[in-house]
PDB file of C-alpha atoms and ligand atoms in Angstrom:
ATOM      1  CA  UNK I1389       0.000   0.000   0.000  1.00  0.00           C
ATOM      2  CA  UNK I1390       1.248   3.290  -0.829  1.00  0.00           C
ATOM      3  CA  UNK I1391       2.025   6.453   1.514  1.00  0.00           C
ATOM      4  CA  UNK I1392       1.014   9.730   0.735  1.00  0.00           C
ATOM      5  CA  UNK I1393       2.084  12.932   2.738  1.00  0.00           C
ATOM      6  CA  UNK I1394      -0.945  14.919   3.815  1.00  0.00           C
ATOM      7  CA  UNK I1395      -2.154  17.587   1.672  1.00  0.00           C
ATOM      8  CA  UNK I1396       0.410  15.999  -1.281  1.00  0.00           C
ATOM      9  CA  UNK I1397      -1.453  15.646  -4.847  1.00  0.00           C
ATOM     10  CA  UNK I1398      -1.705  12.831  -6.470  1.00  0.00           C
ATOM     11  CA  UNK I1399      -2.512  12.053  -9.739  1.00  0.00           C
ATOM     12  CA  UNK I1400      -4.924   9.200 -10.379  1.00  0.00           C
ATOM     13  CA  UNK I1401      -5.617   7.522 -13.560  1.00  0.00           C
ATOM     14  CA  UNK I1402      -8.766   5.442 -14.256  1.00  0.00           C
ATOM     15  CA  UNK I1403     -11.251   3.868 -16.916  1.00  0.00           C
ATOM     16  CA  UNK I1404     -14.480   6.099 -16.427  1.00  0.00           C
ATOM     17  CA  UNK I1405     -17.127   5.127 -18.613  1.00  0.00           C
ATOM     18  CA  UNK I1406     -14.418   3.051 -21.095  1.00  0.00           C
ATOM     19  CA  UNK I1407     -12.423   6.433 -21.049  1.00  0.00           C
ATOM     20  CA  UNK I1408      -8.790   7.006 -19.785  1.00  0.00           C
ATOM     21  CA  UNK I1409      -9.053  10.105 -17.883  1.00  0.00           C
ATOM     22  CA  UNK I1410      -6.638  11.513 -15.080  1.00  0.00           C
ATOM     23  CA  UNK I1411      -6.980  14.062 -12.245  1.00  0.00           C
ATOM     24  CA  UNK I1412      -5.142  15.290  -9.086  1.00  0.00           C
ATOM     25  CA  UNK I1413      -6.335  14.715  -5.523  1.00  0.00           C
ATOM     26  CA  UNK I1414      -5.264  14.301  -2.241  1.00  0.00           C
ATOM     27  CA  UNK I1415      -5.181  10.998   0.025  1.00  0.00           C
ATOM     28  CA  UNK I1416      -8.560  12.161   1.702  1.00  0.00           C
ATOM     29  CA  UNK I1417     -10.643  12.977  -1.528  1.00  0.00           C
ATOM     30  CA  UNK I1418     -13.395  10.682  -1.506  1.00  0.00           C
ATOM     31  CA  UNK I1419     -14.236   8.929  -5.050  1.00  0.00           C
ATOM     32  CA  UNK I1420     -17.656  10.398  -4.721  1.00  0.00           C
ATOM     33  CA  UNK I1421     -15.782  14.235  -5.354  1.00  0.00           C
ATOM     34  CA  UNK I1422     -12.978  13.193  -7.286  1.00  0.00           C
ATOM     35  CA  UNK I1423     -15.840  12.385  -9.992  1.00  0.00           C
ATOM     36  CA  UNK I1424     -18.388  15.281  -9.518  1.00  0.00           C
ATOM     37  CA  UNK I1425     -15.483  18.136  -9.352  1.00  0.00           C
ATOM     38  CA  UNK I1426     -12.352  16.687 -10.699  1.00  0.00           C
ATOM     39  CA  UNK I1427     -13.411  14.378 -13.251  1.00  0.00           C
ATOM     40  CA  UNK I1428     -16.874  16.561 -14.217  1.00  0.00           C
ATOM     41  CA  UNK I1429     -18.885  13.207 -14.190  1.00  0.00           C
ATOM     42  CA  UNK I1430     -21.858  15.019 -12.215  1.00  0.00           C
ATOM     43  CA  UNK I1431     -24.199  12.788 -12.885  1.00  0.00           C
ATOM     44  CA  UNK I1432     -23.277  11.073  -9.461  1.00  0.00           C
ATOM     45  CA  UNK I1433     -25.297  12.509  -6.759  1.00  0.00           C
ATOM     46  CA  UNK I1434     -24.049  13.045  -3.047  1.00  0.00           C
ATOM     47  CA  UNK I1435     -26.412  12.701  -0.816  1.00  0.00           C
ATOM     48  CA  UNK I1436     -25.978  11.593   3.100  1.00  0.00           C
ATOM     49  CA  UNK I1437     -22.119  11.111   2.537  1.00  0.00           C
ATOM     50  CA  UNK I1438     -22.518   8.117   4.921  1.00  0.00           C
ATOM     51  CA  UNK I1439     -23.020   5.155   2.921  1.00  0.00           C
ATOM     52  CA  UNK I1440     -26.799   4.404   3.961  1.00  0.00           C
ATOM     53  CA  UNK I1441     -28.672   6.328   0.872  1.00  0.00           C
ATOM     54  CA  UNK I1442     -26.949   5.121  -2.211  1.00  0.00           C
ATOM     55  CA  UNK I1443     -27.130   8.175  -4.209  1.00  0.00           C
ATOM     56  CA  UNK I1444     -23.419   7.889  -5.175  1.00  0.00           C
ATOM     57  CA  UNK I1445     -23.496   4.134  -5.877  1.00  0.00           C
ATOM     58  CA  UNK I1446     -20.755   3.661  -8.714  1.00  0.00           C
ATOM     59  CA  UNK I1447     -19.757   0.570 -10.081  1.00  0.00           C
ATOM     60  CA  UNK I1448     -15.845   0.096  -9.768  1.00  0.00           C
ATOM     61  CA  UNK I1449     -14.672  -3.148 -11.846  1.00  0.00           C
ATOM     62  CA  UNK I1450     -18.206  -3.862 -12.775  1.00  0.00           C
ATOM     63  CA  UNK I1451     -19.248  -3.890  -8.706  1.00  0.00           C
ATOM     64  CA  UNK I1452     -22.021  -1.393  -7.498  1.00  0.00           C
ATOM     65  CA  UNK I1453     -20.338   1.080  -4.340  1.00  0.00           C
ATOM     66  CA  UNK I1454     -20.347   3.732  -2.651  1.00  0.00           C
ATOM     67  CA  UNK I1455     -18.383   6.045  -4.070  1.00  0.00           C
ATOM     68  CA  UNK I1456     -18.988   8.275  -0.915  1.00  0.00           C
ATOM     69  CA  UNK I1457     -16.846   5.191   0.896  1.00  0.00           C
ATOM     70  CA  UNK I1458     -14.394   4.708  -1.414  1.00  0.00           C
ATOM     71  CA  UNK I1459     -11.629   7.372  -1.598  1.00  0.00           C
ATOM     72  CA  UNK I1460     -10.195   8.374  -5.094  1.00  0.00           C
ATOM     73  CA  UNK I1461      -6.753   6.632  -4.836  1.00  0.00           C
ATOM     74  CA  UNK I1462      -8.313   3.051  -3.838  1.00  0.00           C
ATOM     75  CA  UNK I1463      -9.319   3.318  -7.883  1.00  0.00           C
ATOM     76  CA  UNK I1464      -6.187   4.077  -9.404  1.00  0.00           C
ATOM     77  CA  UNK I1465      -6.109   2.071 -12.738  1.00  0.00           C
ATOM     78  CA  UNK I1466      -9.184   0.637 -12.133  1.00  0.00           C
ATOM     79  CA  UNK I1467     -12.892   0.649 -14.689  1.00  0.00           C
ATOM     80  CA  UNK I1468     -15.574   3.262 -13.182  1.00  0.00           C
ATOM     81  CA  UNK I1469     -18.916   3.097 -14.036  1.00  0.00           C
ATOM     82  CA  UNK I1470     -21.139   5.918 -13.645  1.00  0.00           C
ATOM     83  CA  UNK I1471     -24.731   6.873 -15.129  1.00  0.00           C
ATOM     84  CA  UNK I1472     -23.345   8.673 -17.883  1.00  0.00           C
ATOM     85  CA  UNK I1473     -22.233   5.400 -19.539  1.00  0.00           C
ATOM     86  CA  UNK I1474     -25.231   3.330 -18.280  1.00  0.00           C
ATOM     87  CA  UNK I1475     -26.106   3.614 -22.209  1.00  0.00           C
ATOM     88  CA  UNK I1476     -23.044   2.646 -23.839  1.00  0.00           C
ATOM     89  CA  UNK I1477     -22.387   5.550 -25.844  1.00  0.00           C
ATOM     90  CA  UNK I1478     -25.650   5.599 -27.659  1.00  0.00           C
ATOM     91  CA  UNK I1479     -27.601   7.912 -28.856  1.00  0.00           C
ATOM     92  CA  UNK I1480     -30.998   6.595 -26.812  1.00  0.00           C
ATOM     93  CA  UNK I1481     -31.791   5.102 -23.417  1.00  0.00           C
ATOM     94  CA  UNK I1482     -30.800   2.113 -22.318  1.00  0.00           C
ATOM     95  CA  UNK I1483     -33.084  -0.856 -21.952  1.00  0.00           C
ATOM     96  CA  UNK I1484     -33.517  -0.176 -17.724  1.00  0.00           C
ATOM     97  CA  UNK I1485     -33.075   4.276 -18.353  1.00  0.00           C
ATOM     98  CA  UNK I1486     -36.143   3.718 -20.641  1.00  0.00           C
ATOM     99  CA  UNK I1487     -37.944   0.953 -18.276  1.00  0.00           C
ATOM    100  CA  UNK I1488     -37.503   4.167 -15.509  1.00  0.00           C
ATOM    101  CA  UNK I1489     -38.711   6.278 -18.039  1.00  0.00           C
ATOM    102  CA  UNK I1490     -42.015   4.015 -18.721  1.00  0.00           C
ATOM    103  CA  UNK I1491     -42.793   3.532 -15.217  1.00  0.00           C
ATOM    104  CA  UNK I1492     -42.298   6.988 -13.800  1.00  0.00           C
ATOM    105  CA  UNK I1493     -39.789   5.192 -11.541  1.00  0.00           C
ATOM    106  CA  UNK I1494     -38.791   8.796 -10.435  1.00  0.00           C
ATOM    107  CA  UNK I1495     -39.422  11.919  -9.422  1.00  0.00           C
ATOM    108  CA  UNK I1496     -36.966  14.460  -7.984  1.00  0.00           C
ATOM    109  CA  UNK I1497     -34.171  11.680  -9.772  1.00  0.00           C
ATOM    110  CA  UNK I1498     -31.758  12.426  -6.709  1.00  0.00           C
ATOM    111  CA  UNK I1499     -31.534   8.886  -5.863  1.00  0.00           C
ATOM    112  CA  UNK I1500     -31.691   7.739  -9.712  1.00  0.00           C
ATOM    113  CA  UNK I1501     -28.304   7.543 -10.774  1.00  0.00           C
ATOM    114  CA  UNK I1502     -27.392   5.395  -7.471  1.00  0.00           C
ATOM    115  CA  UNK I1503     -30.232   3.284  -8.385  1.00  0.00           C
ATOM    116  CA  UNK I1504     -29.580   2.408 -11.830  1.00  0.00           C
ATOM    117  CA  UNK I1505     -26.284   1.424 -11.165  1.00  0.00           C
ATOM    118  CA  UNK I1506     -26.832  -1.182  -8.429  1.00  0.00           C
ATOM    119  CA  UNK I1507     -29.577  -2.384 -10.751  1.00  0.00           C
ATOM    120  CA  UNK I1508     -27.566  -2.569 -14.029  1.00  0.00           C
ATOM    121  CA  UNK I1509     -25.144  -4.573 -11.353  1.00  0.00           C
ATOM    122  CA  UNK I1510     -27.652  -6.587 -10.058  1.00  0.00           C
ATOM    123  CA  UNK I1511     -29.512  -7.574 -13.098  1.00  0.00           C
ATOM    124  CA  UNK I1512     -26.050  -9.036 -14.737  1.00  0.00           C
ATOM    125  CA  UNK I1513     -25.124 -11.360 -11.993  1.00  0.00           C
ATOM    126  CA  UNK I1514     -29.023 -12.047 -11.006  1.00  0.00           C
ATOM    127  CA  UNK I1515     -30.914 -11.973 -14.874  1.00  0.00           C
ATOM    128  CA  UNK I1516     -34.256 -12.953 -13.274  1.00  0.00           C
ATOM    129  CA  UNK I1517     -34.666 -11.785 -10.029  1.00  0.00           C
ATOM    130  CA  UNK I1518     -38.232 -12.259  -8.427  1.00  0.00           C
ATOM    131  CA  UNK I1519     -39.960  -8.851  -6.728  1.00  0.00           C
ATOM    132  CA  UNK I1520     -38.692  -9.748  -3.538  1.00  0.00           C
ATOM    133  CA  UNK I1521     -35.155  -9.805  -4.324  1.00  0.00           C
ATOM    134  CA  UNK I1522     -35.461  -6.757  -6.135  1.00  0.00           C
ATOM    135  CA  UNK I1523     -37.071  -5.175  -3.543  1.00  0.00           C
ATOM    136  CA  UNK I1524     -34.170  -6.578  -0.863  1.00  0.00           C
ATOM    137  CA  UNK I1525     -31.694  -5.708  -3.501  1.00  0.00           C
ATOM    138  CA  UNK I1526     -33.427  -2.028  -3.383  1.00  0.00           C
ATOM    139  CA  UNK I1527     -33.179  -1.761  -0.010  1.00  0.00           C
ATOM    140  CA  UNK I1528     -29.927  -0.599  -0.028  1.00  0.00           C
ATOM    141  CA  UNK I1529     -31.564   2.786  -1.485  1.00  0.00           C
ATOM    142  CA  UNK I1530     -33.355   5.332  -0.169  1.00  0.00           C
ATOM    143  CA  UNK I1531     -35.892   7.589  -1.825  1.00  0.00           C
ATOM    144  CA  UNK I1532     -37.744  10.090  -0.664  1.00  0.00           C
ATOM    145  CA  UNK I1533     -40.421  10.569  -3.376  1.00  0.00           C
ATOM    146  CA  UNK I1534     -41.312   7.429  -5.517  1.00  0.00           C
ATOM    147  CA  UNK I1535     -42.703   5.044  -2.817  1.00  0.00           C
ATOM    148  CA  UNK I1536     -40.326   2.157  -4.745  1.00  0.00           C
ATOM    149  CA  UNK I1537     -42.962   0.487  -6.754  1.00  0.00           C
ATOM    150  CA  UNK I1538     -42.667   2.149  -9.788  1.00  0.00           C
ATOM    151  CA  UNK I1539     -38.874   1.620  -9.321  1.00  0.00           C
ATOM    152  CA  UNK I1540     -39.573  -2.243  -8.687  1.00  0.00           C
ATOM    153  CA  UNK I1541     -42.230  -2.602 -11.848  1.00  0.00           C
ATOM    154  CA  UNK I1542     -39.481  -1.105 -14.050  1.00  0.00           C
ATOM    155  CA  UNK I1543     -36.501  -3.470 -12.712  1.00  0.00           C
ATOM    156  CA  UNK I1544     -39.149  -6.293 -13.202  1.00  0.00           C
ATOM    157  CA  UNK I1545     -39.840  -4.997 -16.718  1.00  0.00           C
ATOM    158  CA  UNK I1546     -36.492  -4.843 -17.883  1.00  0.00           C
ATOM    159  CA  UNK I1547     -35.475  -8.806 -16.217  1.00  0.00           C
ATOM    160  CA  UNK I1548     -38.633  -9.827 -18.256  1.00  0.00           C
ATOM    161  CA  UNK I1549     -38.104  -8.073 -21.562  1.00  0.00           C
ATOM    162  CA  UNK I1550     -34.140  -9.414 -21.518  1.00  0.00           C
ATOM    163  CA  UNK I1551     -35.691 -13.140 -20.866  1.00  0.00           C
ATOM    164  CA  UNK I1552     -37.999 -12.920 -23.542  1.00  0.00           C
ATOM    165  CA  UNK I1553     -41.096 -12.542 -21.462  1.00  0.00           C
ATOM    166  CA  UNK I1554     -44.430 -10.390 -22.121  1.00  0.00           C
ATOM    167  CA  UNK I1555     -44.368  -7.818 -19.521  1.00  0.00           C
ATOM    168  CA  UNK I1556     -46.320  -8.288 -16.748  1.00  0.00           C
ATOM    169  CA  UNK I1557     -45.452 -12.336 -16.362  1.00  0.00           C
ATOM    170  CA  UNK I1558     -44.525 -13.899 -13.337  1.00  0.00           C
ATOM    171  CA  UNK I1559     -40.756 -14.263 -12.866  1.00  0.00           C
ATOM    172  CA  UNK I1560     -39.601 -17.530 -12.952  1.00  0.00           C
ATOM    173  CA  UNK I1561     -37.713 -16.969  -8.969  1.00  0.00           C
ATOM    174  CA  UNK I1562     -41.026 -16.528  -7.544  1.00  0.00           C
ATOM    175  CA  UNK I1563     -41.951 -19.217  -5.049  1.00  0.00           C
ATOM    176  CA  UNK I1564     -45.335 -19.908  -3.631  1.00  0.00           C
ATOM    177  CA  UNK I1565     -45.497 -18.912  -0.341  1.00  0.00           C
ATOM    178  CA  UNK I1566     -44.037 -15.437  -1.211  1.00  0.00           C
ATOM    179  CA  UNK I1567     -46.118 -11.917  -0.975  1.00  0.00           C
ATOM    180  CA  UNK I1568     -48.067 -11.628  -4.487  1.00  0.00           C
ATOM    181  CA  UNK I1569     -47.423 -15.046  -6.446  1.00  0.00           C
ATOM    182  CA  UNK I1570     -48.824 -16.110  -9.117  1.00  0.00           C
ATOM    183  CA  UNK I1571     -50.112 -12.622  -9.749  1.00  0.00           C
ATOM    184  CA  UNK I1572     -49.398 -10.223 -12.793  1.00  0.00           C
ATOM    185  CA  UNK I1573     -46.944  -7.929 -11.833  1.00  0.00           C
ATOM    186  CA  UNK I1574     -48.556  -4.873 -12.424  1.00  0.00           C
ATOM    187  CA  UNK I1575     -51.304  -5.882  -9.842  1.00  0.00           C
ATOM    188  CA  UNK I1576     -48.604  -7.052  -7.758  1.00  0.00           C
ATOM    189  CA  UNK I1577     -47.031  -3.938  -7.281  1.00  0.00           C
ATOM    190  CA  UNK I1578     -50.408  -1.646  -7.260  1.00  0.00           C
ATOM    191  CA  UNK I1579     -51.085  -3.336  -3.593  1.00  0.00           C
ATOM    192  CA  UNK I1580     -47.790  -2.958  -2.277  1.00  0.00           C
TER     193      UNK I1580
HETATM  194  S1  LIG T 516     -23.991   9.769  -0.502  1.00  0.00           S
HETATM  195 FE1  LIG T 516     -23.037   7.848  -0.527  1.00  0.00          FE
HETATM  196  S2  LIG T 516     -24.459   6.519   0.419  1.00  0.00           S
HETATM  197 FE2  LIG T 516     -25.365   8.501   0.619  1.00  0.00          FE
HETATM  198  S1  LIG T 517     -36.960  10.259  -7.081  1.00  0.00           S
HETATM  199 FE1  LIG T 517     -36.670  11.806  -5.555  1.00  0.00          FE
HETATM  200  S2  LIG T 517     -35.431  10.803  -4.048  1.00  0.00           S
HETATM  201 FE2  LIG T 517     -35.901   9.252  -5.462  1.00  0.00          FE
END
């Protein structure tokens, strides 16, 4: 592990959004700043600054964090994620933006940016997650407007749409016993 004198600057390079970029910090900047102020990726949102919201929730090397817990030099040549790249480069929404977008999955959008990166995360190691998980997955998230349904119908959406499912089916992870099986999942989530 390297030492670094206090106050010293020191420059970090990293893959942000499958771009080499480079800025100065010191040993105390937290990842979370580095990106909104050094980097401009300000997209990112800073919310509690505690790691219990999620607003700032990054993915470093393909992993969702907090980039409020992570300081700028623990990334040094490492891949960044943020919302800005959530859609590759193109010129349109991607598949879970425009699921958001559909659902009215937000409001204010303070907590968005957070969200949709655990999600993207989530939804690559867990394709078909049932509302449950999603919503335990969610938990990690707070916000203050939506009331999370919409937010869970859309993250449903999406897993079914990448499977090849009509909207609206039952994932394949729900289990009878569980809150809401073997119901559509719009009515589902209306009675949550
Ligand atoms: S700002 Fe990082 S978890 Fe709230
Ligand atoms: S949409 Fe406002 S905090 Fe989530």
């Amino acid at each position: 592990m390297k030492n670094y004198r206090k106050g010293q600057p020191i420059r970090i390079a990293l893959t942000l959004n499958g771009q080499q970029r480079s800025g100065v910090c010191e040993s105390r900047t937290l990842l979370s700043d580095f990106l909104r102020h050094d980097l401009g990726a300000t997209g990112t949102h800073v919310g509690c600054e505690h790691g219990v919201c999620g607003a700032c929730t990054v993915r470093i090397d393909g992993v969702a964090q907090r980039a409020c817990m992570t300081l700028a030099v623990q990334v040094e040549d490492r891949r960044i994620d943020t919302v800005e790249g959530l859609n590759r480069g193109q010129d349109r929404l991607s598949d879970l933006q425009e699921a958001f977008r559909r659902n009215h999955a937000l409001q204010c959008g303070f907590c968005t940016a957070g969200i949709l990166m655990s999600c993207a995360d989530y939804l690559e190691r867990k394709p078909d997650p049932s509302e449950l998980e999603v919503r335990e997955m969610l938990s990690g998230h707070l916000c203050r407007c939506t009331g999370y349904t919409n937010i869970v119908m859309a993250v449903l959406e999406t897993a079914a749409a990448r499977n090849g499912r009509p909207v609206g089916a039952t994932p394949a992870a729900d289990k009878p016993g569980q809150a809401g099986v073997g119901m559509p999942e719009q009515a589902k989530l209306v009675n949550a």
